[in-house]
Every structure is written in structure tokens, then in C-alpha cells.
Amino acid sequence: MPVLALLPRVFVGCLMLMALGCGPSSTPGAAARAGEANSSPPAAPETFADEGQAPAGGAASAVETKLSDSAVRHTAAKPASRVDPVKRNGPIFEGWPKPELAIIVSGELDGYLEPCGCAGLENMLGGFKRRHTFLKQLADDGWPLVKLDLGGLVKRRGRQAEIKYRYILESLVEMGYDAVALGAHELLLDNVDSIAEALMNLPPEKNPVISANVGVYGLEESIENGMTRPYRVIEAGGKKIGVAAVLGGRQVAALNNRRDIGTTPPAEALAKVAAQLAAQQCDIQVLLVHGDSAEATALARQFPQFQIVAAAGGAEEPPKQPRRIEGSQAILLEPGHKGMYVLVLGVFDDPQQPVRYQRVPLDHRFADSPEMQAKLVAYQRELETLGWNGLGLTGLVHPDGDFAGSPACADCHAKAWEVWQRTKHHHAFETLAELDPPRQFDPECIACHVVGWNPQQYVPYATGYKSLEETPDMTDVGCESCHGPAAAHAKVESGEATVSEEEQEALRAALRMKIVPNEGNKDGQEFENGEVVKNCMQCHDQDNSPGFDFQKYWPSVEHPGKD
């Protein structure tokens, strides 16, 4: 029976995965068991942490064992980790034989080339270095792959986001992606020429970017200049896979004022492209919708030729199993955000279970890819070369005044200073400088590791940190990182400036912070009226410090006021 006829049964097949050990609890195992090599002692990388034992949930499959061997080939020496990724996130591909075809779906990277390492990389998911290793493992073991991405490669705007978009596209090409949709945020970048430059500088034969209803400088212009294609037909595993992509209606509406972006309503564009794809007589047809699941569902019903539909805008983590779209024969895939997971849809010559689904958490079971590390080094060097001015970061005026630098506080607050010097805050800048590559020239990193930057907008204040040479007193998470600009207060207390007693007390009061009873960020704790915890979570947010617990952290930094 042809694959096309079997695919409608995928949802039933996915429900059967539980009985085979590949159900909702499966996450990183098959290629994941490879991760055990990463958490083993460096002296014996070929041995796994629980060598000879089956992973939790069942015996290791032949595919799983082969992928483990492949992992060793792609593993760089790493220090032993205290976190076992397989135990934490579960095994993957349990019970899978080798598929005839594996369709990889990712999306909504939101600019996360790598996860923030502040909480320990072993505690975080995602990153191109891990993704590339995972994909190489599958390819090395002979899995025919089709790699698809929903777009949404960046989230912020500005010069850094434009540079990042280029590096992300180049990285996806190097990873061998077959189709990448145009997402909303990249199309909203301030400088459309930067989008065009990134697209036109890709090797034409390898450019994977497709869109049926959006074009840079115009729909026809985008195609004529080789920046995009309306769809792609990919051959892998002896099958033809047709892939189309559209930007959702709400996202198209947000581009109405952009004369440099050509758009068409998604359904109108698909009516034309769907007919063209149907003429290609593909075995499998996939629709990438950079819109929410409701719109993707409606499009799947309107264009029933698509057996696989992927949607953006869902939860951060992908569902544990796909959902069948009622009123159609399609299944819906939602890969989540920030590149923490990729989805794998395996196609098999098995009438009982023609399709299997696996969400793969990109944890540290997957070694760092040297190729993606090289990309990251080049990206960081470009940021360093451009500097703050080259990135358009000229310094804002802080509404509460100027910064003085932490040493200005030491004389009057000697006990607090001694406490601070024993904390990790005192070494925050050093942690960036010692990374490979160093990150102290990256606005998205430096903002939470120095004094005088906005930690959520990644922009400097005029009197904040500029460089190690120019502003050495502004390094690390210092006094003013939490208490606010204190130059005026320091001048008054040192006698440099004279003000009334009322003004002096007002300057002091502006810097005081008081913890309310039961203040914290966990259930049952006082967050709404907590000034201090909210201040901490400007940096200790879900992205950078997912395990942050104010009531546990506070004792390590608690300090008195004036001596």
C-alpha cells in the first residue's frame, strides 16, 4: 500500500507508540542514548553511563545502539556532568526500526542560536551545536532525512537581530535544511535590505527558503531574484515530498504598511500552489503555516491534499504526540519555541504502524558540533568588530540619573561590599570573558553581567558600562544593577555636592529596597508586591535562570545597608 494511503492512519499509529515505549514520555533516547557518552568520564568516551542496560522503558533498539555509536564519532571531550540527560528527559526512538524516511520539523527559534549557559548548559535545552550533531547522527546511520523549519528565526529587531538572521540562515543551510519558511519576526526587521542580502548570499542551489504568499521587495521580485521559491519538491528515501509554506493571515496584516514586502492572503496563495504541487504527484505533501494552530487547521481542511501540517504559535514545548485534524486526513505538528526540541516523523513500510512520532529534546547528550561552534565564533567576532556603536547602541539617558560604579559604594557600605565580593555577582563579567567564544561583546549577554545596561532591552545607558578599559568600575553585577543609579547620592555623601537634608534623604530613599513578608517567585509566595524579587527576575528570568527560586537564592547575597 503506498505511503500516501497509509498516512491518514498516523494518529492511530501514534497512540500505539505508548505500548511500544515511544509514547508521550519518550524524548531524547535513540540518538539520545548518545548523550550518555557525553556524561561519561572523558577518559573512556566509548563507554556509556549504564552500558549493557536497557534505557528506562524497554530494551535498546538496533537503531538506538547504532545512534549511540554515531554519537561517539561526533563527541568532543567534555567534563563529566552531574545531570544525566536521558534520566531527566527520557529516551528517544525506543522500539523504532530504521525508517524509510524521517521528516524533521523545527521552528520559531526566536534567535536562540544557543541556550543561555548561566544556569548550566546541562540544565537547558536547545542550540544549533546540539541540533547539528543530532542530525549528523541520523544521517550517519542511514536515515533518509527531510529537514523542514517553520521560520521565526529571530524575535528582536535592530542590527544584532539582522546579523543573527544571516548566521542562522547560513547555519540551516550547512545543516542541510530542505525547506525554511519565512517567519513574521524576520520580515519585521527594520532593514529589509539585510533580509535580501542574507537570502541572496546563500548558494542558489542550496537556498531552502520558501513562501507561497510573501516575498521580499514583492512576490514576483523575490522569486526572480532567487531569494525565495513558492514551494519545493524534495526526493528522499525513494519518495517525493512536496512542501509549501505560508505566512498566517494575522502576520500578513502586520506587514500591511511595509511597501518593501509583497503579500497575498494565505488561502488565496495556496489555491495556486496546491494545484502546482498536486501536479508533481508527490508521495507526501507537507504544509508549513507560520500562523497559529487554528489557522493551520482551517487551511488543512480547505486543502486536504496535505497529510502533514505544521503550525507556529503554540506552547514553548511541543505536544507529546501529534493531533489529528478533524475534518481532514492531516496531522498537526507544533515544534515549540527557542529550538529546544525538534520533531521527527518516521515513515515505515508497515501497514500496522506506517508513521511514528518523536519529539527530541536537544539536551547535552548531543555533543557540540565543531561546524556550528565555528559559526558561533564568527558571529561573536563580528559583534566585537562592530562594537556598541556599530550595532546602533549609543546609550540611553536613565530616568533616575547617572551611574557611579560599585567602588563608589564601598566606603560607606563596607559590610555589604564584603558580602558582595564573596558572591557570584562579583564574578559575572569574568564568566562571559572566559567562555569559548567570549561573550562580553554580545549585548544580549553583557546586559546582565555589568552595571548600567537595560537587562531586558539589551541596551546601555549613557553612563553605564562601555568597555573594560574605559569603565572598569562598571563590570559585574554591582550595587547599582539592583539599587539603581547612585552617582548623585555618592557625590552628596562624599561632600562633592551639597543639597538640603530633605534632598539628601530623598536620594537615600530612592536606593533602598525592602523585602516584604514571604516575598518570592514560587506558588504561595508574595510576588505581586515584591520589589526585590521582580528586580532579580529582570535577569533571572525563565530563559536565563529557569530554576531560580528567590527564597533559596537570597541568603547567598543578603547584605546590610549602611555600616
XYZ file of C-alpha atoms in Angstrom:
563
model
C 0.000 0.000 0.000
C 1.503 3.418 -0.900
C 2.612 5.773 1.834
C 0.007 8.311 0.709
C -2.796 5.924 1.603
C -1.246 4.934 4.926
C -0.604 8.399 6.311
C -4.223 9.076 7.361
C -3.813 6.297 9.898
C -0.937 8.100 11.574
C -2.914 9.290 14.569
C -3.940 5.756 15.499
C -0.345 4.693 14.987
C 0.886 7.433 17.295
C -1.474 6.276 20.021
C 0.053 2.824 19.677
C 3.516 4.197 20.390
C 2.854 4.143 24.111
C 2.645 0.387 24.091
C 5.959 0.262 22.236
C 7.775 2.629 24.576
C 7.636 5.582 22.172
C 4.701 7.438 23.613
C 4.375 10.741 25.372
C 7.166 10.054 27.830
C 9.703 9.486 25.071
C 12.019 12.356 24.491
C 15.722 12.016 23.987
C 16.788 8.420 23.722
C 17.773 6.826 20.483
C 20.102 9.415 19.311
C 19.635 10.362 22.855
C 21.347 7.479 24.388
C 24.259 9.048 22.597
C 24.154 11.662 25.280
C 25.234 9.134 27.832
C 28.605 9.251 26.126
C 28.700 12.973 26.876
C 28.047 12.435 30.556
C 30.596 9.630 30.894
C 34.147 10.201 32.167
C 36.285 11.816 29.462
C 38.923 9.083 29.768
C 36.556 6.483 28.343
C 34.154 8.214 25.940
C 33.215 4.945 24.288
C 31.566 3.649 27.492
C 28.036 4.638 28.407
C 26.882 5.516 31.893
C 24.721 2.386 32.062
C 26.454 0.267 29.465
C 24.787 -3.066 28.820
C 21.494 -1.962 30.352
C 18.320 -1.089 28.523
C 17.172 2.536 28.796
C 14.183 3.203 31.001
C 11.075 1.899 29.303
C 12.443 -1.052 27.346
C 15.332 -2.687 25.548
C 17.514 -0.579 23.291
C 16.652 -0.973 19.625
C 19.204 -1.635 16.923
C 18.660 1.922 15.708
C 19.292 3.254 19.198
C 22.524 1.307 19.562
C 23.793 2.479 16.172
C 22.972 6.071 17.008
C 24.907 5.712 20.240
C 27.958 4.601 18.286
C 27.464 7.556 15.957
C 27.372 9.892 18.928
C 30.877 8.902 19.922
C 32.108 9.902 16.476
C 30.618 13.371 16.923
C 31.533 13.855 20.580
C 34.189 16.307 21.634
C 35.790 15.700 25.041
C 33.704 17.300 27.771
C 33.880 17.386 31.545
C 31.628 14.912 33.307
C 28.161 16.285 34.025
C 26.212 15.767 37.203
C 22.988 15.702 35.186
C 22.043 12.566 33.277
C 20.101 13.899 30.261
C 18.426 10.580 29.495
C 17.154 10.153 33.045
C 15.982 13.758 33.122
C 14.343 13.967 29.696
C 13.785 10.331 28.781
C 14.987 8.110 25.927
C 14.045 8.554 22.298
C 13.181 6.287 19.373
C 12.532 3.288 21.598
C 11.292 0.376 19.514
C 11.921 2.161 16.218
C 13.351 0.188 13.332
C 15.175 2.181 10.684
C 12.559 4.301 8.855
C 12.166 4.565 5.109
C 12.061 8.316 5.621
C 12.380 10.700 8.575
C 10.824 14.158 8.352
C 12.444 16.627 10.748
C 10.375 19.656 11.786
C 11.679 22.640 13.759
C 10.600 26.245 14.063
C 10.344 29.514 15.968
C 13.971 29.603 17.005
C 13.371 33.182 18.229
C 17.071 33.977 17.895
C 18.326 31.259 20.258
C 21.470 30.130 18.473
C 22.369 28.550 21.800
C 20.734 28.352 25.225
C 21.972 30.770 27.867
C 24.578 28.957 29.918
C 24.174 30.962 33.113
C 22.203 28.185 34.831
C 24.484 25.469 33.427
C 24.106 24.159 29.891
C 23.306 20.707 31.250
C 20.116 22.207 32.682
C 18.941 23.771 29.432
C 17.673 22.610 26.063
C 18.420 23.774 22.554
C 21.248 25.155 20.477
C 22.451 24.624 16.927
C 25.573 22.820 18.123
C 23.438 20.039 19.583
C 20.944 20.044 16.728
C 23.623 19.592 14.113
C 25.154 16.678 15.988
C 21.745 15.008 16.279
C 21.094 15.382 12.549
C 24.542 14.052 11.695
C 23.906 11.022 13.877
C 20.731 10.177 11.977
C 22.420 10.688 8.612
C 25.430 8.592 9.617
C 23.094 5.725 10.432
C 21.493 5.846 7.029
C 18.206 7.575 7.813
C 16.885 9.375 4.716
C 16.091 12.854 6.049
C 13.878 15.750 5.010
C 14.574 18.805 7.179
C 11.919 21.496 7.476
C 11.664 24.691 9.516
C 8.626 26.906 10.156
C 10.616 30.148 10.257
C 10.548 32.650 13.084
C 14.336 32.565 13.195
C 14.710 35.806 15.144
C 12.440 37.688 17.512
C 14.002 41.051 18.288
C 14.772 43.946 15.965
C 17.861 46.032 15.344
C 21.287 45.478 13.847
C 22.178 42.486 16.022
C 18.993 40.665 15.018
C 19.783 41.311 11.342
C 23.266 39.851 11.753
C 21.885 36.906 13.687
C 19.330 36.185 10.962
C 22.132 35.856 8.435
C 24.109 33.461 10.630
C 21.028 31.373 11.387
C 20.190 31.015 7.692
C 23.759 30.051 6.885
C 23.722 27.505 9.702
C 20.476 25.931 8.499
C 21.984 25.608 5.024
C 25.087 23.970 6.483
C 22.840 21.549 8.390
C 21.230 20.621 5.076
C 17.730 22.012 5.580
C 15.460 21.393 2.615
C 12.745 23.993 3.275
C 12.581 27.003 5.594
C 9.506 29.225 5.787
C 9.607 32.997 6.102
C 8.513 33.950 9.608
C 6.844 37.070 10.944
C 9.698 38.479 13.013
C 12.368 38.290 10.338
C 10.028 40.114 7.953
C 9.591 42.861 10.548
C 13.309 43.579 10.786
C 13.898 47.298 10.315
C 16.181 46.991 7.307
C 14.636 44.841 4.567
C 17.904 45.046 2.633
C 19.533 42.959 5.362
C 16.949 40.215 4.743
C 17.554 40.377 0.985
C 21.316 40.329 1.485
C 21.121 37.254 3.694
C 18.929 35.434 1.190
C 20.812 36.394 -1.963
C 24.183 35.459 -0.480
C 23.099 31.860 0.056
C 24.275 29.371 -2.598
C 21.320 29.375 -5.048
C 21.205 25.598 -5.304
C 21.089 25.291 -1.508
C 18.733 28.154 -0.642
C 15.875 26.439 1.256
C 13.616 29.473 1.851
C 10.052 29.098 0.550
C 6.831 31.076 0.813
C 3.663 30.922 -1.250
C 2.332 34.277 -0.081
C 5.226 36.528 0.970
C 8.148 37.976 -0.951
C 10.989 40.401 -0.253
C 10.511 43.523 -2.439
C 7.418 41.792 -3.861
C 6.210 38.250 -4.541
C 7.489 38.001 -8.115
C 10.622 40.012 -7.368
C 11.533 37.659 -4.534
C 11.319 34.645 -6.829
C 13.032 36.322 -9.788
C 15.971 37.391 -7.632
C 16.408 33.880 -6.262
C 15.532 34.828 -2.687
C 12.535 32.518 -2.285
C 10.531 29.836 -4.053
C 6.785 29.242 -3.748
C 7.284 25.557 -2.853
C 9.810 22.752 -3.030
C 9.729 19.120 -4.093
C 12.317 17.020 -2.271
C 13.359 13.472 -3.075
C 14.493 11.280 -0.194
C 14.131 7.624 0.684
C 12.778 6.874 -2.798
C 9.841 9.235 -2.265
C 8.821 12.684 -3.449
C 7.886 15.109 -0.710
C 6.169 18.333 -1.684
C 6.459 21.223 0.773
C 4.579 24.537 0.734
C 4.712 27.356 3.273
C 2.510 30.348 4.059
C 2.612 33.237 6.484
C -0.576 33.400 8.548
C -3.281 35.985 7.993
C -2.648 37.889 11.212
C 1.073 38.039 10.449
C 0.356 39.228 6.900
C -1.842 42.017 8.298
C 1.084 43.207 10.441
C 3.040 43.770 7.210
C 0.383 45.907 5.528
C 2.431 49.076 5.942
C 5.609 47.515 4.575
C 5.864 48.522 0.925
C 9.087 46.548 0.628
C 7.339 43.236 1.432
C 4.830 41.718 -1.005
C 1.978 39.664 0.470
C -1.120 37.712 -0.531
C -3.745 36.164 1.791
C -2.577 32.631 2.634
C -5.625 30.756 1.301
C -5.533 32.675 -1.972
C -1.851 31.885 -2.482
C -2.279 28.245 -1.520
C -5.044 27.727 -4.067
C -2.463 28.294 -6.801
C 0.465 26.494 -5.175
C -1.592 23.490 -4.077
C -2.565 22.863 -7.699
C 1.068 23.096 -8.785
C 2.135 20.667 -6.064
C -0.653 18.229 -6.918
C 0.664 18.104 -10.485
C 4.037 16.938 -9.161
C 2.469 13.648 -7.992
C 4.241 13.684 -4.645
C 4.044 10.757 -2.226
C 3.736 13.086 0.757
C 2.682 16.734 0.930
C 3.575 18.995 3.842
C 2.215 22.451 4.669
C 4.216 24.813 6.901
C 1.960 27.509 8.391
C 3.689 30.362 10.162
C 0.441 31.111 11.933
C -1.465 29.613 14.848
C -2.937 26.132 15.028
C -6.496 27.369 14.393
C -5.483 28.859 11.047
C -3.373 25.825 10.189
C -6.361 23.593 10.937
C -8.651 25.654 8.699
C -6.145 25.542 5.848
C -5.735 21.778 6.247
C -9.489 21.331 5.809
C -9.585 23.676 2.838
C -6.638 21.925 1.152
C -6.996 18.236 2.049
C -4.107 17.127 -0.153
C -1.663 17.956 2.696
C -1.180 14.984 5.002
C 1.200 16.796 7.370
C 0.600 20.343 8.606
C 2.968 22.204 10.949
C 1.941 25.332 12.829
C 3.695 28.058 14.803
C 2.455 29.973 17.823
C 1.921 27.040 20.155
C 3.342 26.313 23.598
C 7.070 26.550 24.302
C 7.300 22.759 24.433
C 5.792 20.676 21.629
C 2.920 18.300 22.418
C 3.956 14.805 23.447
C 2.093 13.431 20.458
C 0.593 14.967 17.298
C -3.059 15.774 16.873
C -5.246 14.617 14.024
C -7.084 17.496 12.383
C -10.775 16.707 12.443
C -12.453 17.050 9.076
C -9.244 16.198 7.227
C -6.754 13.383 6.869
C -3.886 15.526 8.167
C -1.951 15.546 11.413
C -0.824 18.735 13.130
C 2.739 19.250 14.343
C 3.817 22.083 16.661
C 7.577 22.178 17.297
C 7.583 24.697 20.155
C 9.832 27.719 20.655
C 13.512 28.598 21.044
C 14.786 25.490 19.282
C 14.572 23.413 22.449
C 13.124 20.453 20.548
C 12.927 19.085 17.044
C 10.152 16.767 15.909
C 10.777 13.589 13.941
C 8.071 11.880 11.901
C 9.232 8.459 10.786
C 7.640 6.799 7.737
C 7.728 2.987 7.642
C 6.731 0.184 5.304
C 4.431 -1.190 7.984
C 0.652 -1.324 7.414
C 0.054 -1.622 11.156
C 2.128 1.428 12.090
C 3.116 3.390 8.983
C 4.136 6.533 10.851
C 5.783 7.157 14.215
C 6.347 10.424 16.048
C 9.126 11.526 18.373
C 9.874 14.848 19.943
C 13.590 15.129 20.586
C 14.830 17.362 23.407
C 18.146 18.896 22.456
C 19.981 18.380 25.713
C 23.629 17.742 26.447
C 23.512 14.110 25.387
C 24.328 15.627 21.987
C 27.894 16.865 21.736
C 28.785 20.274 20.365
C 29.142 20.334 16.593
C 32.521 21.814 15.565
C 30.914 23.348 12.467
C 28.269 25.183 14.486
C 30.889 26.215 17.049
C 32.827 27.849 14.206
C 29.672 29.725 13.174
C 29.185 30.953 16.723
C 32.792 32.126 16.935
C 32.414 34.083 13.684
C 29.167 35.646 14.929
C 30.721 36.779 18.210
C 33.775 38.170 16.423
C 31.564 40.214 14.141
C 29.776 41.697 17.163
C 33.138 42.544 18.704
C 34.353 44.193 15.499
C 31.244 46.347 15.163
C 31.175 47.410 18.802
C 28.229 49.091 20.503
C 28.172 51.988 18.050
C 28.273 49.699 15.040
C 25.282 47.857 16.481
C 23.402 51.127 16.900
C 23.703 51.152 20.710
C 24.663 54.684 21.619
C 23.465 54.861 25.229
C 20.149 55.952 26.748
C 19.619 58.524 29.463
C 18.464 56.730 32.601
C 15.399 58.433 34.111
C 16.835 58.103 37.634
C 20.222 59.674 36.959
C 23.833 58.661 36.363
C 25.761 55.576 37.443
C 28.786 55.827 39.754
C 30.252 52.303 39.667
C 30.403 49.824 42.540
C 33.635 51.104 44.213
C 31.862 54.394 44.972
C 29.709 52.488 47.461
C 32.486 50.630 49.298
C 33.498 53.192 51.939
C 30.080 53.758 53.476
C 28.784 50.223 52.849
C 31.867 48.184 53.777
C 29.972 45.191 55.188
C 27.706 44.964 52.152
C 30.796 45.290 49.946
C 32.449 42.340 51.721
C 29.350 40.200 51.180
C 29.175 41.179 47.509
C 32.808 40.227 46.931
C 32.026 36.676 48.061
C 29.086 36.250 45.665
C 28.917 35.050 42.065
C 27.648 38.521 41.152
C 31.192 39.784 41.774
C 32.496 37.483 39.004
C 29.688 37.964 36.483
C 31.840 39.702 33.871
C 34.578 37.111 34.195
C 32.136 34.298 33.413
C 31.454 35.862 29.995
C 35.089 36.601 29.196
C 36.133 33.008 29.904
C 33.575 31.386 27.624
C 34.521 29.901 24.259
C 33.944 32.081 22.367
C 33.883 35.005 24.830
C 30.526 36.774 25.088
C 31.420 40.159 26.623
C 30.850 41.869 23.260
C 27.357 40.438 22.874
C 24.644 42.872 24.040
C 22.262 40.019 24.795
C 24.792 38.619 27.277
C 26.575 41.657 28.659
C 23.349 43.373 29.738
C 23.015 41.130 32.805
C 26.719 40.977 33.644
C 27.625 44.660 34.078
C 26.319 47.878 35.624
C 24.328 50.373 33.610
C 22.529 48.331 30.952
C 18.851 47.595 30.494
C 18.675 43.830 31.145
C 15.512 43.230 29.139
C 16.132 45.523 26.167
C 19.887 44.791 25.918
C 20.826 48.441 25.536
C 23.338 50.532 27.512
C 22.668 53.655 29.498
C 24.847 56.654 28.731
C 26.825 56.448 31.986
C 26.875 52.643 32.213
C 29.442 50.073 31.157
C 31.255 50.788 27.880
C 34.381 48.643 27.945
C 36.807 47.073 30.371
C 39.332 49.797 29.579
C 37.005 52.805 29.698
C 34.684 51.802 32.562
C 36.424 49.166 34.744
C 34.256 50.100 37.751
C 31.097 49.108 35.860
C 31.885 45.411 35.439
C 29.983 42.593 37.164
C 26.519 42.641 38.728
C 27.242 45.536 41.047
C 25.372 47.630 43.583
C 23.595 49.782 41.006
C 22.498 46.781 38.967
C 19.849 46.299 41.640
C 19.610 49.597 43.540
C 19.730 51.881 40.519
C 21.927 54.842 39.504
C 23.718 56.274 42.550
C 26.105 58.958 41.237
C 24.116 61.840 42.732
C 23.825 60.063 46.105
C 27.559 59.232 46.158
C 28.540 62.823 45.412
C 26.384 64.167 48.220
C 27.625 61.628 50.784
C 31.264 62.229 49.844
C 30.878 66.008 50.062
C 31.356 66.633 46.352
C 27.876 68.113 46.143
C 25.743 69.998 48.651
C 21.972 69.632 48.903
C 19.339 70.128 51.582
C 18.701 67.434 54.195
C 15.384 66.649 52.547
C 17.048 66.179 49.168
C 19.773 64.061 50.730
C 17.217 61.776 52.369
C 15.274 61.524 49.121
C 18.417 60.344 47.312
C 18.997 57.716 50.005
C 15.393 56.551 49.977
C 15.424 56.125 46.203
C 18.115 53.439 46.532
C 16.629 51.481 49.430
C 14.960 48.162 48.698
C 12.732 46.374 51.185
C 11.701 42.737 51.131
C 8.057 42.138 52.062
C 6.991 39.094 54.126
C 7.125 35.811 52.176
C 8.455 37.546 49.069
C 9.291 35.129 46.306
C 8.530 33.792 42.831
C 7.040 30.407 43.673
C 3.436 29.356 44.264
C 2.099 30.616 47.575
C 4.745 33.341 47.849
C 4.290 37.093 47.564
C 5.325 38.191 44.090
C 2.907 40.960 43.144
C 4.149 43.365 45.846
C 7.725 42.098 45.792
C 10.001 44.863 44.559
C 13.197 42.906 45.131
C 12.171 39.612 43.505
C 10.867 41.430 40.433
C 14.167 43.246 40.161
C 16.088 39.948 40.367
C 13.938 38.406 37.688
C 14.934 41.037 35.165
C 17.940 38.758 34.666
C 16.963 35.574 36.487
C 14.090 35.009 34.071
C 12.806 31.805 32.511
C 15.301 31.947 29.645
C 18.449 32.571 31.659
C 17.686 31.048 35.050
C 14.741 28.637 34.768
C 15.344 27.145 38.217
C 15.522 30.491 40.012
C 13.986 30.432 43.496
C 14.244 33.814 45.220
C 13.841 32.497 48.752
C 16.645 29.988 48.230
C 18.950 32.386 46.371
C 18.531 35.438 48.581
C 20.529 34.194 51.616
C 23.651 33.917 49.436
C 23.541 37.635 48.539
C 21.754 39.121 51.575
C 23.619 42.173 52.858
C 23.139 45.063 55.307
C 22.647 48.681 54.353
C 24.918 51.427 55.663
C 27.508 50.355 58.248
